[in-house]
mmCIF file of C-alpha atoms and ligand atoms in Angstrom:
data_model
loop_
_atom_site.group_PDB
_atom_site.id
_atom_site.type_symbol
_atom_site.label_atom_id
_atom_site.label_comp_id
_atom_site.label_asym_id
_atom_site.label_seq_id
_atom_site.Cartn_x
_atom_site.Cartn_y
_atom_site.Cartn_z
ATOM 1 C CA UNK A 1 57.806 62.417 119.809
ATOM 2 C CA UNK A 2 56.631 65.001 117.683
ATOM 3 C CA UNK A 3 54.926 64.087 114.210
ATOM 4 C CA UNK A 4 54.303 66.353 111.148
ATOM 5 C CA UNK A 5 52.704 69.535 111.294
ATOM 6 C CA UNK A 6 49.126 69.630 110.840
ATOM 7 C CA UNK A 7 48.018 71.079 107.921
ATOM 8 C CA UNK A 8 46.530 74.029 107.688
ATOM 9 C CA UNK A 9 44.544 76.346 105.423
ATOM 10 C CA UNK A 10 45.244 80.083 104.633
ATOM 11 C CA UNK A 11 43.109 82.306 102.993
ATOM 12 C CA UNK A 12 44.681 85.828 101.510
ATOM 13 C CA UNK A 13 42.246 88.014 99.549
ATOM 14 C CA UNK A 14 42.533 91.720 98.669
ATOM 15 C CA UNK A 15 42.060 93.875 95.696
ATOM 16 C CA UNK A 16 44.657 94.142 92.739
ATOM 17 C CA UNK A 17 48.144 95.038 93.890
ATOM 18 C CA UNK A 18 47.075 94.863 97.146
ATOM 19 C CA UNK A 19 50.268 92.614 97.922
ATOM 20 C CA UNK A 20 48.171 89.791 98.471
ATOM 21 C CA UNK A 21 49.919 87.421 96.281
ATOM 22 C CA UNK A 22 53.515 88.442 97.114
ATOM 23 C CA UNK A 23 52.445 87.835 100.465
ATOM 24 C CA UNK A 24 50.780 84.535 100.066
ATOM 25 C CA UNK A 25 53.756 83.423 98.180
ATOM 26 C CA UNK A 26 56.062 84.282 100.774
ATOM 27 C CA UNK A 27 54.162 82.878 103.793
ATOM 28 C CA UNK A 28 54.076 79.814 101.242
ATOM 29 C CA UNK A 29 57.880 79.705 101.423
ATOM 30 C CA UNK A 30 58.300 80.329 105.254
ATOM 31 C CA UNK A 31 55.316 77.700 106.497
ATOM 32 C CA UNK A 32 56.486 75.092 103.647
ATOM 33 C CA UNK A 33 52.611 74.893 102.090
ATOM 34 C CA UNK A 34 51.457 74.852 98.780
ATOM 35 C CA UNK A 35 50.593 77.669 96.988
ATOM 36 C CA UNK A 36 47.476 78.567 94.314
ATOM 37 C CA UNK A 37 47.509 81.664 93.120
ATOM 38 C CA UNK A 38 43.534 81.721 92.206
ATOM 39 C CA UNK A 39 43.389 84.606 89.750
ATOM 40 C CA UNK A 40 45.504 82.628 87.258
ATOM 41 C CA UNK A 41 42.576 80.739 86.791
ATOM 42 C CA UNK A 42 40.392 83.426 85.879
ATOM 43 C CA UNK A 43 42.931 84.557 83.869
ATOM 44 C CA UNK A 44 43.936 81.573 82.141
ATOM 45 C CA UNK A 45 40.315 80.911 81.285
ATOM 46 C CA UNK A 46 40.170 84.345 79.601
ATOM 47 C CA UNK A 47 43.018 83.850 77.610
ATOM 48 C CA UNK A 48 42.133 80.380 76.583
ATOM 49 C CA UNK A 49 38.657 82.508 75.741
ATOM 50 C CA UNK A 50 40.844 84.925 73.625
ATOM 51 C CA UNK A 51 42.208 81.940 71.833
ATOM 52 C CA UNK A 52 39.160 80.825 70.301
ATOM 53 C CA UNK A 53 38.012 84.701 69.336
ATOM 54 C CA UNK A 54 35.031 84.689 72.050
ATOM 55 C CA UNK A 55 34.292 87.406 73.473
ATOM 56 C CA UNK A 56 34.860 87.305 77.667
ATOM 57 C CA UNK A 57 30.960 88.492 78.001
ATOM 58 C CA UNK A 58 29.843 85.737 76.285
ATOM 59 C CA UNK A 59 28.682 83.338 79.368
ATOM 60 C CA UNK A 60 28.155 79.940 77.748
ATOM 61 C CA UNK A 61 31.787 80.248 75.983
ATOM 62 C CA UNK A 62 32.887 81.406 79.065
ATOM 63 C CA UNK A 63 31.416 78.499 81.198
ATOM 64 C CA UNK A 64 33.073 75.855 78.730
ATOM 65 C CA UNK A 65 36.737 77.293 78.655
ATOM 66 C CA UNK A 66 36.420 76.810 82.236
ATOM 67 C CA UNK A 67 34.944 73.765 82.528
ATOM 68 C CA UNK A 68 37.836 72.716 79.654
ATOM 69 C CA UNK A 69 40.579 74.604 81.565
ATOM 70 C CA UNK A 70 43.995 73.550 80.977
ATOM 71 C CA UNK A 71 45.625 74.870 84.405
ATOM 72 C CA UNK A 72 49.029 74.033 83.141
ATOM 73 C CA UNK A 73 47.845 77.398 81.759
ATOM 74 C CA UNK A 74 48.060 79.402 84.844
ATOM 75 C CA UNK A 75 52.377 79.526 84.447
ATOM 76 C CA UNK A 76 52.113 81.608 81.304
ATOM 77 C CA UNK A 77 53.421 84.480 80.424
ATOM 78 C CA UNK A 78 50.558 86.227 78.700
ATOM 79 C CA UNK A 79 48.164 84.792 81.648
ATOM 80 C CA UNK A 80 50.103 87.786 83.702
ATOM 81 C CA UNK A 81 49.215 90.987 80.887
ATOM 82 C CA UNK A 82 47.091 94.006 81.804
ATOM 83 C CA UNK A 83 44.336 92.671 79.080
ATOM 84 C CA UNK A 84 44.414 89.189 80.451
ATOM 85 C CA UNK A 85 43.523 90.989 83.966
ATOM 86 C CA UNK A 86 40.841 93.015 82.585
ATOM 87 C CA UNK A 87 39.350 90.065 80.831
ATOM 88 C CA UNK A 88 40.022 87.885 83.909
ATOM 89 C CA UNK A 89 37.588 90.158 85.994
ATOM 90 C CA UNK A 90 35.238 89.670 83.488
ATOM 91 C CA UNK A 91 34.524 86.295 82.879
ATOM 92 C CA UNK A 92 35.125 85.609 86.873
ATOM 93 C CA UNK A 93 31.344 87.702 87.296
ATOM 94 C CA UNK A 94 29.620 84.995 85.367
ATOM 95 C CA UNK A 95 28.835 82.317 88.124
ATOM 96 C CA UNK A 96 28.869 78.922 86.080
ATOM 97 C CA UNK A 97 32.551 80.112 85.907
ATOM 98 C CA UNK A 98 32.960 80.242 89.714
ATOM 99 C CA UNK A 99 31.319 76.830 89.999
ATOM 100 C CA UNK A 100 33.599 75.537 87.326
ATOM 101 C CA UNK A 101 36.214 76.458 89.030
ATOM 102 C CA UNK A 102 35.624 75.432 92.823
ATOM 103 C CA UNK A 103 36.459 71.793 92.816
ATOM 104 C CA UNK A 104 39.571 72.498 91.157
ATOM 105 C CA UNK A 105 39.813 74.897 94.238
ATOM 106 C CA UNK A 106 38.622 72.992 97.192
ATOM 107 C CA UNK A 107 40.847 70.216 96.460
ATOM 108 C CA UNK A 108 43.927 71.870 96.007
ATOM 109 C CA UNK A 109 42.815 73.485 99.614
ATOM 110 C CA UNK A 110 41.591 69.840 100.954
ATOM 111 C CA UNK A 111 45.884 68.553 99.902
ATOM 112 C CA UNK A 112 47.210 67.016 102.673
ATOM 113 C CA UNK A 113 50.061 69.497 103.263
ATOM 114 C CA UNK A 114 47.536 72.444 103.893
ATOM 115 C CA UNK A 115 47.379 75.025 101.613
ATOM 116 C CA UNK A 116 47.438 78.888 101.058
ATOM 117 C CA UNK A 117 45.055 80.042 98.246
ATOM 118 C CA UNK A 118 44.775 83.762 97.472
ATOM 119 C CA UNK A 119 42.442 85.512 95.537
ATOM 120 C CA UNK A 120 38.759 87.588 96.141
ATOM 121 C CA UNK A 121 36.411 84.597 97.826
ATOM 122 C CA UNK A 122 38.669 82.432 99.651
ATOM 123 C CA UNK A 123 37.984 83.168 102.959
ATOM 124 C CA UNK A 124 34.483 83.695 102.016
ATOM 125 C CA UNK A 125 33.582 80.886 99.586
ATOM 126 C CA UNK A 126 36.329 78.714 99.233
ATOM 127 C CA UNK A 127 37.593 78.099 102.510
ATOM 128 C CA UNK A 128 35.477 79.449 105.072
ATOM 129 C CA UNK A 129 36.996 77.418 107.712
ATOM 130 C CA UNK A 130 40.578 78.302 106.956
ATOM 131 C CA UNK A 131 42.693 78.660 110.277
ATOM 132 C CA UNK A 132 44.004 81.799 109.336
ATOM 133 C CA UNK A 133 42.240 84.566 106.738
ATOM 134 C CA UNK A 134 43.738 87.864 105.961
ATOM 135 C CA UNK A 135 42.414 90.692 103.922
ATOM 136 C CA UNK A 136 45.412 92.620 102.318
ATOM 137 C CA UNK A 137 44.310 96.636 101.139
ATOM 138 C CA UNK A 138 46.508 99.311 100.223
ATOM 139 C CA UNK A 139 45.394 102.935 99.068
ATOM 140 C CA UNK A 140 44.376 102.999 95.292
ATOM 141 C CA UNK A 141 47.066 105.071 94.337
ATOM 142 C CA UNK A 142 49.409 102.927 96.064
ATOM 143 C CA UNK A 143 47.921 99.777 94.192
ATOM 144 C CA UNK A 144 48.681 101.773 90.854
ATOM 145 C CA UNK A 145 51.739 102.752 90.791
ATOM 146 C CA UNK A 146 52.460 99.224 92.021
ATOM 147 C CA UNK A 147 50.593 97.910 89.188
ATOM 148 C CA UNK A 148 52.022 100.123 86.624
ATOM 149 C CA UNK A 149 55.732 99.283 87.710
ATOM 150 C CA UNK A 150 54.710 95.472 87.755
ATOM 151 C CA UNK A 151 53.568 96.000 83.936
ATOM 152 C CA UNK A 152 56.441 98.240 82.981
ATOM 153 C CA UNK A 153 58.691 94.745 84.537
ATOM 154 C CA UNK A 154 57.148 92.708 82.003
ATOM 155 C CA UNK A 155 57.626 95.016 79.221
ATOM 156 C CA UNK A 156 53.903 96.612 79.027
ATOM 157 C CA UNK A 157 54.420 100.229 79.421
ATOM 158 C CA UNK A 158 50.885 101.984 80.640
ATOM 159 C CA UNK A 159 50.537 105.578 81.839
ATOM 160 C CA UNK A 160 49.626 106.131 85.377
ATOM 161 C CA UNK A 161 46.345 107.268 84.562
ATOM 162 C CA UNK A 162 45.358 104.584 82.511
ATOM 163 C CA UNK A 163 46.317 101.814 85.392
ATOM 164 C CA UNK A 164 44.422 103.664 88.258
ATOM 165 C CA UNK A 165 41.563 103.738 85.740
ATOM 166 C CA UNK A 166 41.585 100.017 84.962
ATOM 167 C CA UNK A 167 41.529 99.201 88.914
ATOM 168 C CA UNK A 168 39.142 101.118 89.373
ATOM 169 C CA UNK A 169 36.689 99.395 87.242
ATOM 170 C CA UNK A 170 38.101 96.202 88.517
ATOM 171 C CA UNK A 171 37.727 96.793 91.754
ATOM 172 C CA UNK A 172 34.051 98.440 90.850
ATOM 173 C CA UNK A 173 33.485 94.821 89.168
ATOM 174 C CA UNK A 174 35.174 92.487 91.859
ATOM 175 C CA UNK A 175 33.023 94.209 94.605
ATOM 176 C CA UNK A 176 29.991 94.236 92.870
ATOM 177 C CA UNK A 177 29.375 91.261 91.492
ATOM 178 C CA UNK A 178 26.161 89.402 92.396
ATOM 179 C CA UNK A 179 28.177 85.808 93.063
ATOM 180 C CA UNK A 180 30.958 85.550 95.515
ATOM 181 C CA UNK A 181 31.527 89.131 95.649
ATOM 182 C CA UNK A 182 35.520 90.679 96.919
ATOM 183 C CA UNK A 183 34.488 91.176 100.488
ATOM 184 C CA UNK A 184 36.990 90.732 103.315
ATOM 185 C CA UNK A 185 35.148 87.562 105.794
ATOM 186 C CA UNK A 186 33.923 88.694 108.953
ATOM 187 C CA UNK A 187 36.636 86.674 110.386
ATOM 188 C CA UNK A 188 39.620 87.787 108.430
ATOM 189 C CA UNK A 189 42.208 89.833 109.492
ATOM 190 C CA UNK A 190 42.700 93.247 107.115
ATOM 191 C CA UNK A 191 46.350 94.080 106.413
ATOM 192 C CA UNK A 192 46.920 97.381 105.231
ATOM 193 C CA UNK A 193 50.115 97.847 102.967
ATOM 194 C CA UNK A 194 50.138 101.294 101.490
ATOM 195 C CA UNK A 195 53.063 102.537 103.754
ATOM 196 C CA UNK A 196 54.547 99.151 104.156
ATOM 197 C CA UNK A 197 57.908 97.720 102.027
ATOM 198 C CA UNK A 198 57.444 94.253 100.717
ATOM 199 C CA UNK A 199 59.288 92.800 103.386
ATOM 200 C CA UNK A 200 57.434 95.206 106.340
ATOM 201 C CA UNK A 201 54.119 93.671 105.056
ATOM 202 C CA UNK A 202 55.453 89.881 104.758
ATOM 203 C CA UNK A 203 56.672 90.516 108.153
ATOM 204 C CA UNK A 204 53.084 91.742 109.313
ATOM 205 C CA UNK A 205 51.365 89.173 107.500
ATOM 206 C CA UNK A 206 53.606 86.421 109.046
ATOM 207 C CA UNK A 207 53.232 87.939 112.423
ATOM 208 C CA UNK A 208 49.251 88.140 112.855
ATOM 209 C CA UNK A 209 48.954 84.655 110.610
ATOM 210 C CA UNK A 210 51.465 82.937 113.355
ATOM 211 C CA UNK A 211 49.117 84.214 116.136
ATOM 212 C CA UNK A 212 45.994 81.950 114.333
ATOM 213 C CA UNK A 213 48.447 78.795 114.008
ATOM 214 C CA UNK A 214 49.542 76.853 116.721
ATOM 215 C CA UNK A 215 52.879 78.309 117.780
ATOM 216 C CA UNK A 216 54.344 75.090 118.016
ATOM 217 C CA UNK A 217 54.385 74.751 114.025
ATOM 218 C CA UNK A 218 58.011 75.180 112.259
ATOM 219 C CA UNK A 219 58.593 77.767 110.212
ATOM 220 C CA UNK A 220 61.546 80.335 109.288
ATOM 221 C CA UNK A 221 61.950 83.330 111.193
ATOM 222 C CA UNK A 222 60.647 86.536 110.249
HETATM 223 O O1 LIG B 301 44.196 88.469 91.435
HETATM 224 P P1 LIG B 301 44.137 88.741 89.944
HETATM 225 O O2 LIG B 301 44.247 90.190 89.585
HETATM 226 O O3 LIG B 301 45.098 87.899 89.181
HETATM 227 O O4 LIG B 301 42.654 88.264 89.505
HETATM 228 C C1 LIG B 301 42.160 88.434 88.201
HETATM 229 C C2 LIG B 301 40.642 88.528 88.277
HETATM 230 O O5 LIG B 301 40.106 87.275 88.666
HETATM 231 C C3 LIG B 301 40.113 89.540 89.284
HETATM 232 O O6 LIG B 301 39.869 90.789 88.687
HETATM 233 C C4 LIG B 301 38.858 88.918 89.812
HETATM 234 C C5 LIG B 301 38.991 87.454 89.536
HETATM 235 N N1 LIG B 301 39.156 86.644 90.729
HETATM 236 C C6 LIG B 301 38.029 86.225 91.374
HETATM 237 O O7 LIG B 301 36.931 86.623 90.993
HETATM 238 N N2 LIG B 301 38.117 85.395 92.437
HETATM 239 C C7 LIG B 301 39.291 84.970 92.880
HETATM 240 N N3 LIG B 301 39.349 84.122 93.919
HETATM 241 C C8 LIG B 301 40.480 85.401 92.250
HETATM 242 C C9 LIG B 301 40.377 86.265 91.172
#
């Protein structure tokens, strides 16, 4: 007699536009486990930041929004916006922030459905043990032009130029951060995506995360 899966942890980082998140969501949908997008935390602690006029530098502000943090928040609109993003990378270098913000993590990982979190530190910080871990990458131009059509989608029209510009610093500022720094785990798996379609690099995602899992556990085809 078989009983219910066991539940399992998946860990998908990557830079911005990467495709980690469409990916996450989609192995989310095939392996029926819940799904936390992690940057809308960061994000929605920026905005809610923005809301009371502080400035995202500001660390003490920055450490109560978080600690305060609505996460019903997280399903906004304007929690999506370029500025939000920019912001977002921000206030997620200040590390009472990231220790605001882990329980809310861990236990959304610790569920007992499993649980696929993707962001910059989950395979690192938040779930080090996760069954599977991949690290998603795509060129930078790539990751642009991906952005900038994502933006254009929700009505924010940025050149080219501009976007590459504000991943680069992102990514400068993700990377270099002194706490939980993006870094793909030692044990992750990187995915590259630049010459992949959305449903080549679900298919590749689905493929090497399967080969961590036990093979026995149900899920819809590729
Ligand atoms: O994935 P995103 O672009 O929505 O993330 C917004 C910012 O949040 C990103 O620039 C860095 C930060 N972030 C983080 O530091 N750690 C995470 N686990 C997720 C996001």
């Amino acid at each position: 007699m078989s009983g219910p899966a066991p539940s399992v942890i998946i860990a998908v980082d990557g830079p911005l536009a990467s495709g980690k998140g469409t990916i996450a969501r989609a192995l989310s949908a095939r392996f029926n486990i819940p799904y936390l997008d992690t940057g809308a935390l960061y994000r929605a602690v920026a905005v809610a930041m923005i809301d009371q006029g502080a400035l995202p530098e500001n660390v003490e502000a920055a450490e109560r929004a978080a600690r305060a943090l609505d996460v019903a928040l997280i399903d906004e609109v304007r929690v999506r916006t370029a500025g939000a993003g920019v912001a977002a990378s921000v206030v997620s270098a200040h590390t009472p922030v990231r220790a605001a913000l882990l329980d809310v993590q861990r236990r959304f990982a610790a569920q007992p459905g499993g649980a696929i979190l993707d962001g910059r530190d989950i395979g690192t910080v938040i779930c080090p043990d996760a069954d599977a871990k991949l690290f998603v990458t795509a060129s930078e131009e790539t990751r642009a032009r991906r952005r900038q059509a994502e933006l254009a989608r929700r009505g924010e029209d940025m050149s080219f130029e501009q976007v590459l510009d504000q991943l680069r610093q992102r990514d400068a500022r993700d990377a270099g951060r002194a706490s939980a720094p993006m870094v793909k785990a030692e044990d992750a798996v990187e995915l590259d995506t630049t010459e992949m379609s959305v449903s080549e690099a679900v298919c590749a995602a689905f493929t090497l995360v399967k080969a961590r899992l036990d093979p026995a556990r149900p899920c819809t085809p590729c």
